[in-house]
Structures are given as C-alpha cells and as structure tokens.
C-alpha cells in the first residue's frame, strides 16, 4: 500500500452503548452505519463497498439497501475490522470501489438476533478443546498466561494494574460503561473467573456497534470532518485453537501484523503518539506492547505498572478505557478504531494533545488472528 | 459414567486413528517420515514440512504441565472449580487436558510437574485422553 492513499471520512458508534433492548444484531449494524454515513455527509446511495464480520455481509448490505460491487466478509474475530481496513485500502487503491462502509453490530448482552454461539467455529476446537470444559473466552483466552508468568515474570499485580490504568482513562468518557476508580486490591479481590483471572481483569459484555466510511485520499477534503489517513496496515493469523499457539508468551499473529503495519507506514515506534491494543482480557495489552516492539519480551507488565500508559504517561494506551471499562460487545476491534479516529480528529474526551499518529492493534479469536492499523491526521 | 451433559467429540476420517487409539487405551501421535517431527492434532500430512509420508505411533504418555487456568464458570458435565490445562508431551506436541486425581488448586498444580496419560470414558465410542500426576516420580 501507499501510505495515506485512503482516508476514513466517516466514523461513528451506535446511538446507544451498553444495554440496547430495542435493536437486534443487524439493527445495531444499521444504526452504526447510518450514523457513520451521516458523519460523512453521505447516504447509502454513495456506498459501493461493504465489509463486515460476525454477520453475513450480504445481509448487512441488503438490510441497508445497498447493492455493493465489492464485498468483504472476512470474519476472523474481533480484529476483523482492522483487517477490513487493510483490505479496503487495497480495493480502493486498485479502483475496485470508491466508498467503503465497514460495519459492526453485536447484541452481546441482550443477545437479540444473534447468530450461532461461535463467530469462528473450528474443527479442532470441537474435537480437541471443547471436551475439556472450555466454554467461553474467559477460560480459554487466558490459558497461555500462567506460562508467561513463569517464563517472563509477569505478575498478578501487573495484570491488575492494566485494569486500574484503563479505568483512569474510562473516567474521561461519558459513554464508558464503568468510570469509577479502582485499585489493584479491588481487582485482585473481585470474583474469581478462571484463576489467575478475576472479574475486573475480564472484558465487559455489552450491546453496541460502530461503522467506518473510507474513500481515496484525493476525495478526503470534500467531507465535513477532518480526514484521518490510513498510514499503514498489517494482518496476521496463527491458530484457531489456543492450545496450539506456538509460543505461549508471544503471539505470532501480533508480531506479523505489527511488523507489516510499521513497515507499510514507514514509521518508528517513537513516532506513535497514541496506542490502542484490543484488551478482551488484562494480559492482551502486555502481549501487544511486547509483540509490537514497544518494549522487550517480558517488559510489558512492568511498563504498564510503572504508569507509562496512564493519563500523563509517555505512551497513552487504550484511552477509551478499553474492553475492560468502555464497552465490549464481543468483537471489540471496531471501538478501538473509533477511539483512534477520535484521537486523530482531536475530539476524544481523553484527547492526547497534539497527537499525529495513532496505532490501533486488534486480536481475533484466542490469539487466532490479528489486524493493525496506523492512523494519521497528516496527509 | 457416560454423562449426557458432556461434550462428545465426533471423529472425522483424518482423526479416527486417534480416537480408536484412545478407546484402546493408547495415546497416538503422528510422526513425519521426512522431517521426523511428531505432531498433533491429527491430519494426513506433516504441518511442519507438508510431507504426506507420515506414520501413526504410540506416544509414551509422559508429559509436563505447561499452562492452565482454574475455571470457576459453570460448564455442562463439570463441577467448578476445575483446571483446564495444556500439557506438553515428551514427544513435543502440546494438547489440552484436564488434570485428574489431583486437587484443583494452584498449590497442587505446579507448572512443569510430570504427568501421565489416562483415559476418561465418555461413551461407547469415545474415551478422552486426560492427564494426572505421574506416579512414582517426584511431583
Ligand atoms: Zn515433516
């Protein structure tokens, strides 16, 4: 890709976040899509490319009244939207379409109009993991962590600090689900979910959605909002089952996706002013910081515990409060992208002053896949 | 002990040898004749080098506790809290397991402790490979 060849010209979340008993899954897609199009000053007639995950992309397009000439149904978990951005850049650069709408909607809490129990079913999972009583992300995504604690020195207190620091960021956001300050003791004393993981180390389960509108950079100045350019992108995939992850202390998908994003953007780590790392659970920002190369192996937990990612720190991370405090519908990646866009537009309630580059990193499944997007507000 | 609430795997042609072995009390791996690597889960070719020259072999059944969580969420057929673990087989591959015949506590479940395979009968067709602390070896 060419850096900054494509811009995000519309971005919005659903009108409500949290508990939304009036909209089913597809209704959340549509609400977010219409909000994002309004943000861009466009209508459904202007869209010729549609991408979504966790839902039939054709159904989403048809529901909105769009008959697209480009469609991407890549569904590799919660990072699918980062991957869609990458695929959209390729499609827009190639002239396959002119205006791409990426949608997310998920009734994670109210469970209205949901698809099946798994967004990415896997054969190996059904034969070699499910018989052992794995039932949900809290008791499978967490499986590698004890190994990392022993090998890399990660501690329970450091994991607790991830939740504490992100709650500090959430306090800035009126739309965040949880905004009251918490302490390490609060986290460690919260209900045990899957030892060593307590409730406050696990993401929320809420309803919501979000959408993005992308077009080529040459058109970007015609829109009402400040264009946010896609400076770099990456994606990667490793395994559908967490038990077969090669290195329990490091994600191969993260490393590949991050390396590609930095290379395509042509930036160094010191250029990143703002960082989002998908945090379904407290260990993910630790893996993310290490695998993206912001710190060395085994240094991520201490980096967060020392306060470098908190408000006023040198690397603001998960400034919406993340999946731990802002919202988490199930496929959280869209909300990380939304906060990246807000930061680049200069309109986040937790605005990082003068931020020019935001890196947004997602995970899909249980370390199954990854997508990374580098955003910039300078062409 | 066939528990109607337990999730029972359904073998596919490529994994049938594994489940037939388990029913007979054998943990079976596949090994590549070209690159010599043992691998899991089963498939008709080597995921390291792509060779189709692979053989089924009986594993030693010896493993070490590689990582785990102690799940407190309710699960059909299980009584929480119980450990969900990944064990590393002596031959190299890793697989998921519960840890049987052992208190389900952080104190009793020590990373790298030696384990041995056992089989949990789920139905007439399916016996599930499981691991327990190795007998006659220091835990
Ligand atoms: Zn081989």
Short mmCIF file of C-alpha atoms in Angstrom, two decimals, chain A residues 123-136 138-140 142-148 150-151 191-197 241-248, chain B residues 6-7 9-12 15 18-19 40-43 48 64-75 78 82 84 86 94-98 106 111-112 128-130:
data_model
loop_
_atom_site.label_atom_id
_atom_site.label_comp_id
_atom_site.label_asym_id
_atom_site.label_seq_id
_atom_site.Cartn_x
_atom_site.Cartn_y
_atom_site.Cartn_z
CA UNK A 123 -12.98 -28.34 13.75
CA UNK A 124 -10.00 -28.75 16.08
CA UNK A 125 -11.91 -26.88 18.77
CA UNK A 126 -14.82 -29.29 18.58
CA UNK A 127 -12.64 -32.39 18.86
CA UNK A 128 -9.68 -31.34 20.97
CA UNK A 129 -10.71 -28.44 23.22
CA UNK A 130 -14.44 -28.41 23.92
CA UNK A 131 -14.44 -31.89 25.55
CA UNK A 132 -12.23 -30.42 28.32
CA UNK A 133 -14.82 -27.97 29.58
CA UNK A 134 -13.76 -24.80 27.81
CA UNK A 135 -16.94 -22.82 27.47
CA UNK A 136 -16.13 -19.18 26.87
CA UNK A 138 -12.57 -16.24 29.96
CA UNK A 139 -11.49 -19.87 30.34
CA UNK A 140 -9.62 -20.23 27.05
CA UNK A 142 -6.41 -16.84 29.50
CA UNK A 143 -4.83 -20.28 29.10
CA UNK A 144 -1.32 -19.20 28.00
CA UNK A 145 -0.86 -16.63 30.76
CA UNK A 146 0.39 -18.80 33.62
CA UNK A 147 3.21 -19.98 31.34
CA UNK A 148 4.10 -16.37 30.54
CA UNK A 150 6.55 -18.25 34.97
CA UNK A 151 8.79 -17.68 31.94
CA UNK A 191 -14.79 -12.57 41.84
CA UNK A 192 -12.56 -15.39 40.57
CA UNK A 193 -13.44 -16.30 36.99
CA UNK A 194 -10.59 -18.51 35.79
CA UNK A 195 -7.60 -18.37 38.10
CA UNK A 196 -5.47 -16.28 37.90
CA UNK A 197 -8.10 -14.10 36.19
CA UNK A 241 -7.22 -23.18 18.96
CA UNK A 242 -5.26 -21.52 21.75
CA UNK A 243 -3.73 -24.83 22.88
CA UNK A 244 -1.75 -24.92 19.63
CA UNK A 245 -0.30 -21.42 19.93
CA UNK A 246 3.42 -21.94 19.32
CA UNK A 247 4.80 -19.57 21.94
CA UNK A 248 2.57 -19.02 24.98
CA UNK B 6 -20.55 -33.76 28.42
CA UNK B 7 -19.49 -32.56 25.00
CA UNK B 9 -16.18 -35.21 20.07
CA UNK B 10 -17.17 -36.57 16.67
CA UNK B 11 -14.19 -38.11 14.84
CA UNK B 12 -13.52 -37.30 11.20
CA UNK B 15 -8.73 -38.19 13.22
CA UNK B 18 -6.54 -41.01 17.31
CA UNK B 19 -9.95 -41.80 18.80
CA UNK B 40 -0.83 -33.03 16.86
CA UNK B 41 -3.78 -32.57 16.16
CA UNK B 42 -4.05 -35.37 13.60
CA UNK B 43 -4.08 -34.81 9.85
CA UNK B 48 5.96 -28.74 9.53
CA UNK B 64 4.57 -31.94 31.78
CA UNK B 65 2.06 -29.36 32.93
CA UNK B 66 2.63 -26.48 30.53
CA UNK B 67 -0.06 -23.95 31.47
CA UNK B 68 -3.57 -23.87 32.89
CA UNK B 69 -6.44 -21.91 34.39
CA UNK B 70 -8.75 -22.99 37.20
CA UNK B 71 -12.16 -22.36 35.74
CA UNK B 72 -14.86 -21.07 38.09
CA UNK B 73 -17.56 -20.63 35.44
CA UNK B 74 -20.30 -23.27 35.20
CA UNK B 75 -19.80 -25.86 32.44
CA UNK B 78 -18.05 -30.33 35.05
CA UNK B 82 -11.66 -27.33 37.74
CA UNK B 84 -8.26 -26.58 32.07
CA UNK B 86 -2.29 -27.54 28.24
CA UNK B 94 1.00 -29.97 23.18
CA UNK B 95 -2.62 -30.81 23.85
CA UNK B 96 -5.44 -29.65 26.06
CA UNK B 97 -6.32 -31.75 29.09
CA UNK B 98 -7.90 -31.65 32.50
CA UNK B 106 -2.66 -23.52 42.43
CA UNK B 111 3.87 -25.78 36.30
CA UNK B 112 6.21 -28.34 34.73
CA UNK B 128 -10.93 -38.86 26.18
CA UNK B 129 -7.17 -38.66 26.78
CA UNK B 130 -6.60 -36.99 30.15
#
